Amino acid sequence: MPVSHVIIYKNEGGGVSLCCPSGELPIEETQRKDTPAGSRIVEGATLPDYEFFNAWELTEDTVKVNFPKAQALTKDRLRHERKPLLEAQDVLFQRALETGKDATSIVVEKQRLRDVTKLVDTATTLDALKGVTV
């Protein structure tokens, strides 16, 4: 999504808001009209990874990704992705119990799914966070 220039500013929640002008008006006019005092015009190419937009923080004229926030976002993503997988494993486990079949592989898979968020704690880069999957 990087565009030539965008307007950024710190929002009420402490994160970063981004205004992408349509081009109908000069960017400076859009800035005056649509963004709060203290907003800044920056090159879109200088902004960090959009995948972690909700972990962006604005300090001075720099937008950085707050790594602990990026880790929390990744854990939330993983929890969302694993929920239906855990539910499916619960059904398989219940069926195995009802029929007397061995449930060892199901127990192992459920534990793997539960532990996937622990992998986030060992990641040290944004690329490593993106690489953690269920």
PDB file of C-alpha atoms in Angstrom:
ATOM      1  CA  MET A   1       0.000   0.000   0.000  1.00  0.00           C
ATOM      2  CA  PRO A   2       2.909   2.447   0.111  1.00  0.00           C
ATOM      3  CA  VAL A   3       1.970   5.704  -1.591  1.00  0.00           C
ATOM      4  CA  SER A   4       4.069   8.710  -2.457  1.00  0.00           C
ATOM      5  CA  HIS A   5       3.222  10.846   0.575  1.00  0.00           C
ATOM      6  CA  VAL A   6       0.839  10.380   3.486  1.00  0.00           C
ATOM      7  CA  ILE A   7      -0.120  12.299   6.582  1.00  0.00           C
ATOM      8  CA  ILE A   8       0.535  10.689   9.950  1.00  0.00           C
ATOM      9  CA  TYR A   9      -0.383  11.692  13.460  1.00  0.00           C
ATOM     10  CA  LYS A  10      -0.636  10.224  16.938  1.00  0.00           C
ATOM     11  CA  ASN A  11      -4.212   9.214  17.679  1.00  0.00           C
ATOM     12  CA  GLU A  12      -6.086   9.286  20.990  1.00  0.00           C
ATOM     13  CA  GLY A  13      -5.272   5.631  21.668  1.00  0.00           C
ATOM     14  CA  GLY A  14      -1.535   6.312  21.460  1.00  0.00           C
ATOM     15  CA  GLY A  15      -1.209   4.628  18.076  1.00  0.00           C
ATOM     16  CA  VAL A  16      -0.626   6.134  14.676  1.00  0.00           C
ATOM     17  CA  SER A  17      -3.331   7.305  12.302  1.00  0.00           C
ATOM     18  CA  LEU A  18      -2.670   7.533   8.625  1.00  0.00           C
ATOM     19  CA  CYS A  19      -4.364   9.815   6.103  1.00  0.00           C
ATOM     20  CA  CYS A  20      -3.876   8.954   2.427  1.00  0.00           C
ATOM     21  CA  PRO A  21      -4.968  11.981   0.394  1.00  0.00           C
ATOM     22  CA  SER A  22      -7.035  11.354  -2.721  1.00  0.00           C
ATOM     23  CA  GLY A  23      -5.015  13.799  -4.776  1.00  0.00           C
ATOM     24  CA  GLU A  24      -8.005  16.068  -5.410  1.00  0.00           C
ATOM     25  CA  LEU A  25      -6.452  18.676  -3.121  1.00  0.00           C
ATOM     26  CA  PRO A  26      -2.822  19.492  -2.402  1.00  0.00           C
ATOM     27  CA  ILE A  27      -1.603  17.324   0.477  1.00  0.00           C
ATOM     28  CA  GLU A  28      -0.939  20.389   2.637  1.00  0.00           C
ATOM     29  CA  GLU A  29      -4.573  21.470   2.273  1.00  0.00           C
ATOM     30  CA  THR A  30      -5.768  17.966   3.167  1.00  0.00           C
ATOM     31  CA  GLN A  31      -3.483  18.075   6.195  1.00  0.00           C
ATOM     32  CA  ARG A  32      -4.931  21.399   7.377  1.00  0.00           C
ATOM     33  CA  LYS A  33      -8.523  20.338   6.663  1.00  0.00           C
ATOM     34  CA  ASP A  34      -8.602  16.717   7.799  1.00  0.00           C
ATOM     35  CA  THR A  35      -5.910  16.070  10.404  1.00  0.00           C
ATOM     36  CA  PRO A  36      -5.106  17.477  13.847  1.00  0.00           C
ATOM     37  CA  ALA A  37      -2.388  19.964  14.634  1.00  0.00           C
ATOM     38  CA  GLY A  38       0.974  18.264  14.866  1.00  0.00           C
ATOM     39  CA  SER A  39       0.349  15.892  11.980  1.00  0.00           C
ATOM     40  CA  ARG A  40       3.252  15.295   9.621  1.00  0.00           C
ATOM     41  CA  ILE A  41       3.612  14.649   5.913  1.00  0.00           C
ATOM     42  CA  VAL A  42       5.983  11.754   5.251  1.00  0.00           C
ATOM     43  CA  GLU A  43       7.016   9.578   2.349  1.00  0.00           C
ATOM     44  CA  GLY A  44       4.918   6.421   2.300  1.00  0.00           C
ATOM     45  CA  ALA A  45       7.994   4.340   1.511  1.00  0.00           C
ATOM     46  CA  THR A  46       9.556   5.286   4.869  1.00  0.00           C
ATOM     47  CA  LEU A  47       6.752   3.678   6.884  1.00  0.00           C
ATOM     48  CA  PRO A  48       7.257   0.280   8.531  1.00  0.00           C
ATOM     49  CA  ASP A  49       5.534  -2.995   7.731  1.00  0.00           C
ATOM     50  CA  TYR A  50       1.781  -2.458   7.360  1.00  0.00           C
ATOM     51  CA  GLU A  51       1.107  -5.948   8.729  1.00  0.00           C
ATOM     52  CA  PHE A  52       1.922  -4.545  12.152  1.00  0.00           C
ATOM     53  CA  PHE A  53       0.080  -1.240  11.697  1.00  0.00           C
ATOM     54  CA  ASN A  54      -1.619  -1.537  15.102  1.00  0.00           C
ATOM     55  CA  ALA A  55       1.824  -1.719  16.726  1.00  0.00           C
ATOM     56  CA  TRP A  56       3.090   1.479  15.099  1.00  0.00           C
ATOM     57  CA  GLU A  57       4.282   4.279  17.364  1.00  0.00           C
ATOM     58  CA  LEU A  58       5.136   7.826  16.390  1.00  0.00           C
ATOM     59  CA  THR A  59       8.130   9.477  18.023  1.00  0.00           C
ATOM     60  CA  GLU A  60       9.340  12.796  16.678  1.00  0.00           C
ATOM     61  CA  ASP A  61       9.204  12.269  12.901  1.00  0.00           C
ATOM     62  CA  THR A  62       9.707   8.519  12.953  1.00  0.00           C
ATOM     63  CA  VAL A  63       7.183   5.713  12.895  1.00  0.00           C
ATOM     64  CA  LYS A  64       8.476   2.495  14.419  1.00  0.00           C
ATOM     65  CA  VAL A  65       6.936  -0.846  15.217  1.00  0.00           C
ATOM     66  CA  ASN A  66       6.694  -1.462  18.953  1.00  0.00           C
ATOM     67  CA  PHE A  67       7.970  -5.042  19.042  1.00  0.00           C
ATOM     68  CA  PRO A  68       6.144  -6.151  22.217  1.00  0.00           C
ATOM     69  CA  LYS A  69       2.896  -4.842  20.688  1.00  0.00           C
ATOM     70  CA  ALA A  70       3.697  -6.707  17.455  1.00  0.00           C
ATOM     71  CA  GLN A  71       4.204  -9.867  19.503  1.00  0.00           C
ATOM     72  CA  ALA A  72       0.823  -9.382  21.198  1.00  0.00           C
ATOM     73  CA  LEU A  73      -0.856  -8.838  17.819  1.00  0.00           C
ATOM     74  CA  THR A  74       0.771 -12.002  16.501  1.00  0.00           C
ATOM     75  CA  LYS A  75      -0.448 -13.988  19.493  1.00  0.00           C
ATOM     76  CA  ASP A  76      -3.974 -12.666  18.916  1.00  0.00           C
ATOM     77  CA  ARG A  77      -3.767 -13.677  15.243  1.00  0.00           C
ATOM     78  CA  LEU A  78      -2.572 -17.158  16.161  1.00  0.00           C
ATOM     79  CA  ARG A  79      -5.307 -17.599  18.770  1.00  0.00           C
ATOM     80  CA  HIS A  80      -7.902 -16.639  16.186  1.00  0.00           C
ATOM     81  CA  GLU A  81      -6.425 -19.025  13.596  1.00  0.00           C
ATOM     82  CA  ARG A  82      -6.104 -21.963  15.979  1.00  0.00           C
ATOM     83  CA  LYS A  83      -9.586 -21.713  17.532  1.00  0.00           C
ATOM     84  CA  PRO A  84     -11.404 -23.711  14.820  1.00  0.00           C
ATOM     85  CA  LEU A  85      -8.524 -26.189  14.691  1.00  0.00           C
ATOM     86  CA  LEU A  86      -8.736 -26.826  18.438  1.00  0.00           C
ATOM     87  CA  GLU A  87     -12.503 -27.190  18.191  1.00  0.00           C
ATOM     88  CA  ALA A  88     -12.078 -29.804  15.451  1.00  0.00           C
ATOM     89  CA  GLN A  89      -9.545 -31.670  17.587  1.00  0.00           C
ATOM     90  CA  ASP A  90     -11.985 -31.605  20.514  1.00  0.00           C
ATOM     91  CA  VAL A  91     -14.586 -33.335  18.327  1.00  0.00           C
ATOM     92  CA  LEU A  92     -12.047 -35.943  17.230  1.00  0.00           C
ATOM     93  CA  PHE A  93     -10.994 -36.494  20.839  1.00  0.00           C
ATOM     94  CA  GLN A  94     -14.580 -36.976  21.993  1.00  0.00           C
ATOM     95  CA  ARG A  95     -15.216 -39.460  19.169  1.00  0.00           C
ATOM     96  CA  ALA A  96     -12.051 -41.367  20.049  1.00  0.00           C
ATOM     97  CA  LEU A  97     -13.180 -41.601  23.678  1.00  0.00           C
ATOM     98  CA  GLU A  98     -16.635 -42.788  22.663  1.00  0.00           C
ATOM     99  CA  THR A  99     -15.280 -45.490  20.368  1.00  0.00           C
ATOM    100  CA  GLY A 100     -12.302 -46.504  22.495  1.00  0.00           C
ATOM    101  CA  LYS A 101      -9.752 -45.507  19.843  1.00  0.00           C
ATOM    102  CA  ASP A 102      -6.268 -44.267  20.677  1.00  0.00           C
ATOM    103  CA  ALA A 103      -6.321 -40.474  21.126  1.00  0.00           C
ATOM    104  CA  THR A 104      -2.580 -39.976  21.570  1.00  0.00           C
ATOM    105  CA  SER A 105      -2.064 -38.168  18.250  1.00  0.00           C
ATOM    106  CA  ILE A 106      -5.033 -35.914  18.982  1.00  0.00           C
ATOM    107  CA  VAL A 107      -3.622 -34.991  22.397  1.00  0.00           C
ATOM    108  CA  VAL A 108      -0.242 -34.213  20.794  1.00  0.00           C
ATOM    109  CA  GLU A 109      -1.851 -31.991  18.139  1.00  0.00           C
ATOM    110  CA  LYS A 110      -3.951 -30.130  20.715  1.00  0.00           C
ATOM    111  CA  GLN A 111      -0.829 -29.426  22.757  1.00  0.00           C
ATOM    112  CA  ARG A 112       1.039 -28.247  19.644  1.00  0.00           C
ATOM    113  CA  LEU A 113      -1.798 -25.842  18.903  1.00  0.00           C
ATOM    114  CA  ARG A 114      -1.815 -24.561  22.490  1.00  0.00           C
ATOM    115  CA  ASP A 115       1.957 -24.042  22.431  1.00  0.00           C
ATOM    116  CA  VAL A 116       2.081 -22.145  19.131  1.00  0.00           C
ATOM    117  CA  THR A 117       1.844 -18.790  20.904  1.00  0.00           C
ATOM    118  CA  LYS A 118       5.016 -19.619  22.854  1.00  0.00           C
ATOM    119  CA  LEU A 119       6.938 -19.433  19.570  1.00  0.00           C
ATOM    120  CA  VAL A 120       6.175 -15.716  19.473  1.00  0.00           C
ATOM    121  CA  ASP A 121       8.202 -15.203  22.655  1.00  0.00           C
ATOM    122  CA  THR A 122      11.335 -16.537  20.961  1.00  0.00           C
ATOM    123  CA  ALA A 123      10.968 -14.396  17.824  1.00  0.00           C
ATOM    124  CA  THR A 124      13.385 -11.468  17.623  1.00  0.00           C
ATOM    125  CA  THR A 125      12.397  -9.892  14.294  1.00  0.00           C
ATOM    126  CA  LEU A 126       9.195  -8.899  12.529  1.00  0.00           C
ATOM    127  CA  ASP A 127       9.950 -11.443   9.801  1.00  0.00           C
ATOM    128  CA  ALA A 128      10.195 -14.143  12.460  1.00  0.00           C
ATOM    129  CA  LEU A 129       6.815 -13.063  13.853  1.00  0.00           C
ATOM    130  CA  LYS A 130       5.271 -13.253  10.398  1.00  0.00           C
ATOM    131  CA  GLY A 131       6.720 -16.730  10.025  1.00  0.00           C
ATOM    132  CA  VAL A 132       4.946 -18.140  13.076  1.00  0.00           C
ATOM    133  CA  THR A 133       1.919 -20.068  11.882  1.00  0.00           C
ATOM    134  CA  VAL A 134      -0.472 -22.607  13.271  1.00  0.00           C
TER     135      VAL A 134
END
